Amino acid sequence: MSKPLKYAVFGAGSWATAIVKMLSENLDEIGWYMRSAYTKEHLLREQHNPNYLSSVEFHLEQLKLSNDINEMAAWADVLIFVIPSAFIHTELEKLTTDISKKTVVSAVKGIVPESGLLLGEHINEHYKVPFKNIAVIAGPCHAEEVALERLSYLTISCWDAKKAQYIADSLSSDYIKTKISDDVIGIEYGVMLKNIYAIAAGIAHGLGYGDNFQSILMSNAIREMKRYIKKVHKTKRNINNSAYLGDLLVTGYSTFSRNRMFGNMIGKGYTVKSAQMEMSMVAEGYYATKSAYHINKDNEKQAQTPIIDAVYTILYENKNPKKVFKKLTDLLD
C-alpha cells in the first residue's frame, strides 16, 4: 500500500485556518506554515489561531507548525497556498526548495500582481510545476461557516482527475461536500471575479439600493463573469455551477463576506485607505479589480464589463460612487 501524501497549508488567515480544520477531519498530520512566530507560539500554547476563527481548537499532535517556508515545502507532497494575492509573491520569493514535483493547490483568490498571472500559471512559469500537478479550491464556502461546521460545498479543480478526487476526499466530511472539475483556469478566474462583484454589491448596499437592484446586479454579474472567462479561456463550462454562480452569490450576499463589507464602507463614504485600515482582514477584491480591469483592457477582444469598470473607477480613479452607480444602473438589464 502506498504511503499517504503529506499536506501542508501555507498562510494563517481565516480561510487557511478553515482548510486546516477540514484536513484535520481526515489526516493524522497536517503541515502549517505561518509567517508570524507569535501566531505559532500562541497556537502551541492555546490550541487556536489568535487572530482568525479563534473558536476552532486544534489537536496539537496533528499539527506540524513552522515559520520556515522551505522546511514546510520540503516536507509536504501537497502544498496548499492560502496567502492573500497581494502578499503571495513576497512569500514565494523565499522558496529555495524545488517544488517542481509537488502538487500545488491554489486557494488564493486573485492574480499575482507582480506577474499578472493566476497563481497556477505563476507556479507553472516560475517554479516549473506542470499544469497536471496544479489544482484550485473554490466555494461556495465561508471560513466562518466551516468553523461552525455548517454544511458547505467545495469544488476541487485539476487537469488530473485522480489528483482532484484525492484532494477532495482529504477535505470531505459530514459538513463538507466536495465535487471535482477540470476547468482549472476558468474556476480560478471565477474565484477572483466574484470578489469584485461582491464589492459592487456592498457599494450598492452602502448607497441605499435595495434587494430588487441587488438581484439585477447579481444576475448581470454572472453574465459578465461568463463573458470575461470565455475571453480569457474558452472551453465548455456551465457558469451556473456552484463553483461560479454559487460562489458569486454567497460572496455577494453574505454578512461574512469581507469584500461586500469593504464595498459597503465605500458606498457609505469611506475612502479606500480608511476602509482598509478599519478592516482586520484583506479584501481580495480590491487587488483583483485592478488586475481584472487591466487584463481585459489589454485583451485584443475585450469583454463587456460594466460592473468591473464601475468598481475600478471608484477604487482606483476616486470617482464618486453615487454618480458611477447611477450610470451603471442604465447599463444593466
XYZ file of C-alpha atoms in Angstrom:
333
model
C 0.000 0.000 0.000
C 1.411 3.415 -0.958
C 2.246 5.924 1.734
C -0.419 8.627 2.273
C 0.501 12.030 0.889
C 1.589 14.735 3.311
C -0.357 18.008 3.145
C 0.816 21.468 4.177
C -1.167 24.707 4.302
C 0.656 27.998 3.698
C -0.982 31.007 5.355
C -2.586 31.800 8.710
C -5.717 33.772 7.837
C -9.328 32.670 8.248
C -9.505 30.593 5.042
C -6.165 28.905 5.788
C -7.391 28.096 9.293
C -10.631 26.677 7.881
C -8.721 24.461 5.419
C -6.515 23.117 8.232
C -9.691 22.321 10.169
C -11.160 20.471 7.167
C -7.976 18.452 6.661
C -7.814 17.624 10.366
C -11.036 15.625 9.983
C -9.190 13.140 7.757
C -5.405 13.340 8.233
C -3.178 12.303 11.102
C -0.701 15.121 10.423
C -1.009 18.485 8.670
C 1.849 20.865 7.999
C 1.055 24.528 8.622
C 3.342 27.375 7.586
C 2.743 30.788 9.112
C 4.981 33.821 8.865
C 4.277 35.031 12.404
C 6.251 33.452 15.240
C 3.673 34.879 17.669
C 0.833 33.019 15.919
C 2.804 29.782 16.032
C 3.651 30.136 19.731
C 0.047 31.055 20.593
C -1.241 28.000 18.730
C 1.193 25.741 20.565
C 0.124 27.214 23.892
C -3.619 27.805 23.441
C -4.513 25.386 20.591
C -6.201 28.024 18.431
C -5.317 30.783 15.977
C -5.206 34.047 17.966
C -6.354 36.199 15.048
C -8.826 34.191 12.963
C -11.538 31.630 13.751
C -10.327 31.563 17.341
C -13.263 29.327 18.343
C -11.654 26.436 16.426
C -9.490 24.304 18.708
C -6.885 22.024 17.142
C -5.304 18.815 18.388
C -1.639 19.763 18.512
C -0.482 16.213 17.826
C -1.991 16.612 14.329
C -0.131 19.819 13.511
C 3.402 20.312 12.243
C 3.889 24.077 12.646
C 6.704 26.087 11.086
C 7.786 29.660 10.348
C 10.166 28.308 7.678
C 8.528 28.112 4.250
C 11.323 25.935 2.863
C 11.111 23.417 5.693
C 7.390 23.025 5.061
C 7.702 22.907 1.258
C 10.361 20.190 1.532
C 8.285 18.122 3.988
C 4.938 18.120 2.171
C 3.769 16.401 -1.010
C 0.683 18.616 -1.446
C 1.200 22.369 -0.942
C -1.974 24.407 -0.395
C -1.326 28.147 -0.721
C -3.818 30.360 1.111
C -1.807 33.589 1.282
C -3.579 36.755 0.030
C -2.679 37.530 -3.582
C -1.141 40.888 -2.625
C 1.494 39.104 -0.496
C 1.950 35.740 -2.232
C 4.861 36.870 -4.426
C 6.879 38.052 -1.412
C 6.369 34.716 0.326
C 7.145 32.650 -2.779
C 10.394 34.565 -3.266
C 11.646 32.920 -0.054
C 11.376 29.485 -1.692
C 14.678 27.808 -2.445
C 13.244 24.284 -2.220
C 12.475 22.596 -5.551
C 8.693 22.169 -5.729
C 8.540 21.089 -9.385
C 7.471 17.540 -8.454
C 4.954 18.597 -5.784
C 1.205 19.010 -6.153
C 0.362 22.698 -5.694
C -3.155 23.782 -4.753
C -4.302 27.396 -5.086
C -6.752 28.717 -2.529
C -5.591 32.240 -3.392
C -8.420 34.458 -4.590
C -6.708 36.688 -7.101
C -3.923 37.405 -9.553
C -0.250 37.586 -8.536
C 0.194 41.370 -9.085
C 3.909 41.214 -9.911
C 3.445 38.769 -12.804
C -0.175 39.437 -13.788
C -0.774 35.661 -13.717
C -3.147 33.377 -11.886
C -1.290 31.564 -9.104
C -1.410 28.292 -11.051
C 0.104 29.972 -14.121
C 2.696 31.753 -11.944
C 3.721 28.488 -10.239
C 3.993 26.750 -13.610
C 6.092 29.514 -15.185
C 8.385 30.377 -12.282
C 8.611 27.106 -10.330
C 8.259 24.584 -13.186
C 5.311 22.737 -11.658
C 3.456 21.020 -14.545
C -0.182 22.032 -15.017
C -1.327 18.456 -14.304
C 0.046 18.939 -10.759
C -1.819 22.211 -10.130
C -5.262 22.357 -8.528
C -7.688 25.039 -7.373
C -10.094 25.108 -4.413
C -13.363 27.024 -4.956
C -16.528 27.514 -2.903
C -19.229 28.453 -2.179
C -17.756 28.228 1.289
C -17.142 30.819 4.005
C -14.443 30.109 6.560
C -16.751 31.264 9.364
C -19.332 28.616 8.475
C -16.649 25.919 8.332
C -15.714 26.934 11.887
C -19.357 26.427 12.899
C -19.467 23.116 10.979
C -22.388 24.300 8.882
C -22.957 22.314 5.702
C -20.708 23.736 2.983
C -19.652 22.794 -0.564
C -16.277 22.858 -2.328
C -15.160 22.258 -5.905
C -11.636 20.936 -6.445
C -10.377 21.544 -9.971
C -7.375 19.800 -11.536
C -6.493 18.517 -15.009
C -5.637 15.193 -13.360
C -8.996 13.823 -12.165
C -7.344 11.328 -9.783
C -5.450 14.120 -8.033
C -8.591 16.246 -7.848
C -10.505 13.374 -6.237
C -7.696 12.618 -3.788
C -7.638 16.258 -2.633
C -11.444 16.360 -2.497
C -11.521 13.233 -0.307
C -8.990 14.816 2.063
C -11.289 17.814 2.566
C -14.634 15.978 2.736
C -16.522 15.396 5.978
C -20.048 15.325 7.399
C -20.256 19.092 6.908
C -18.119 19.479 3.745
C -19.393 18.101 0.440
C -16.978 18.109 -2.487
C -17.059 17.697 -6.249
C -14.314 17.811 -8.863
C -13.800 19.693 -12.135
C -11.171 20.080 -14.845
C -11.813 23.801 -15.528
C -8.760 24.938 -13.561
C -8.273 28.309 -15.276
C -11.981 29.177 -15.504
C -12.606 28.406 -11.850
C -9.511 30.315 -10.715
C -10.713 33.352 -12.666
C -14.211 32.896 -11.226
C -12.798 32.858 -7.688
C -11.077 36.161 -8.434
C -14.008 37.857 -10.192
C -16.685 37.040 -7.609
C -14.851 39.204 -5.066
C -15.113 42.213 -7.389
C -18.847 41.672 -7.807
C -19.191 41.342 -4.034
C -17.560 44.766 -3.654
C -20.102 46.094 -6.164
C -22.924 44.551 -4.109
C -21.514 46.152 -0.976
C -21.223 49.572 -2.629
C -24.840 49.303 -3.789
C -25.970 48.443 -0.265
C -23.950 51.287 1.214
C -25.553 53.692 -1.252
C -29.022 52.554 -0.184
C -30.014 50.360 -3.131
C -32.430 47.624 -2.099
C -32.910 43.920 -2.733
C -34.550 44.463 -6.110
C -31.468 46.172 -7.507
C -29.144 43.654 -5.828
C -30.859 40.842 -7.729
C -30.370 42.718 -11.016
C -26.728 43.395 -10.136
C -26.036 39.708 -9.366
C -27.821 38.417 -12.473
C -25.773 40.820 -14.594
C -22.618 39.856 -12.693
C -22.881 36.156 -13.562
C -23.382 37.013 -17.246
C -20.425 39.399 -17.101
C -18.332 36.685 -15.445
C -19.283 34.274 -18.231
C -18.241 36.785 -20.921
C -14.975 37.574 -19.161
C -13.890 33.966 -18.554
C -14.862 32.986 -22.106
C -12.487 35.660 -23.466
C -9.522 34.536 -21.348
C -10.135 30.769 -21.520
C -12.668 29.408 -23.973
C -13.894 25.917 -23.101
C -17.172 24.170 -22.348
C -18.404 25.092 -18.855
C -21.716 25.634 -17.086
C -21.473 29.053 -15.456
C -24.478 28.168 -13.276
C -22.481 25.512 -11.383
C -21.748 26.158 -7.726
C -18.053 26.969 -8.315
C -19.116 30.029 -10.353
C -22.694 31.118 -9.585
C -22.872 29.608 -6.104
C -19.597 31.199 -5.024
C -20.687 34.524 -6.517
C -23.993 34.508 -4.640
C -22.581 33.666 -1.219
C -19.804 36.252 -1.595
C -22.218 38.911 -2.846
C -24.936 38.399 -0.241
C -23.384 37.011 2.949
C -22.716 39.116 6.030
C -19.496 37.068 6.397
C -18.182 38.452 3.081
C -15.247 40.779 3.691
C -15.464 42.060 0.096
C -19.108 43.006 0.500
C -18.214 44.655 3.819
C -15.410 46.612 2.150
C -17.760 47.746 -0.651
C -20.440 48.709 1.868
C -17.964 51.003 3.607
C -17.005 52.599 0.284
C -20.690 53.145 -0.515
C -21.179 54.810 2.865
C -18.412 57.313 2.122
C -15.217 55.734 3.471
C -12.062 56.274 1.451
C -10.282 53.147 0.246
C -7.486 53.697 2.761
C -9.807 54.266 5.715
C -11.892 51.195 4.839
C -8.750 49.046 4.610
C -7.469 50.365 7.943
C -10.765 49.588 9.702
C -10.968 46.019 8.380
C -8.907 43.384 10.139
C -8.926 41.118 7.054
C -7.757 41.625 3.472
C -10.459 42.332 0.884
C -9.008 40.388 -2.062
C -11.428 42.065 -4.465
C -9.617 45.395 -4.133
C -6.457 43.954 -5.729
C -8.460 41.711 -8.079
C -10.289 44.733 -9.515
C -7.085 46.302 -10.813
C -5.821 43.014 -12.250
C -9.116 42.062 -13.891
C -9.603 45.544 -15.365
C -6.154 45.668 -16.983
C -6.221 42.052 -18.201
C -9.474 42.833 -20.004
C -8.264 46.153 -21.404
C -5.067 44.513 -22.688
C -7.046 41.730 -24.365
C -7.374 42.124 -28.121
C -11.043 41.186 -27.865
C -12.335 42.851 -24.723
C -15.343 41.512 -22.841
C -18.096 43.959 -21.914
C -17.543 44.504 -18.174
C -19.586 47.486 -16.953
C -19.586 46.281 -13.328
C -15.819 45.704 -13.149
C -15.270 49.057 -14.893
C -17.543 50.820 -12.381
C -15.772 49.306 -9.360
C -12.373 50.151 -10.880
C -13.231 53.826 -11.419
C -14.455 54.104 -7.818
C -11.498 52.347 -6.199
C -8.645 53.468 -8.438
C -9.803 56.723 -10.032
C -11.552 58.104 -6.925
C -14.828 58.627 -8.772
C -17.970 59.360 -6.772
C -19.738 56.016 -6.052
C -23.196 57.578 -6.249
C -22.576 59.047 -9.718
C -20.834 55.909 -11.009
C -23.677 53.652 -9.874
C -26.290 55.990 -11.335
C -24.617 55.463 -14.732
C -24.260 51.738 -14.091
C -27.998 51.324 -13.451
C -28.655 52.424 -17.033
C -26.311 49.716 -18.397
C -27.876 46.764 -16.535
C -30.990 44.851 -17.523
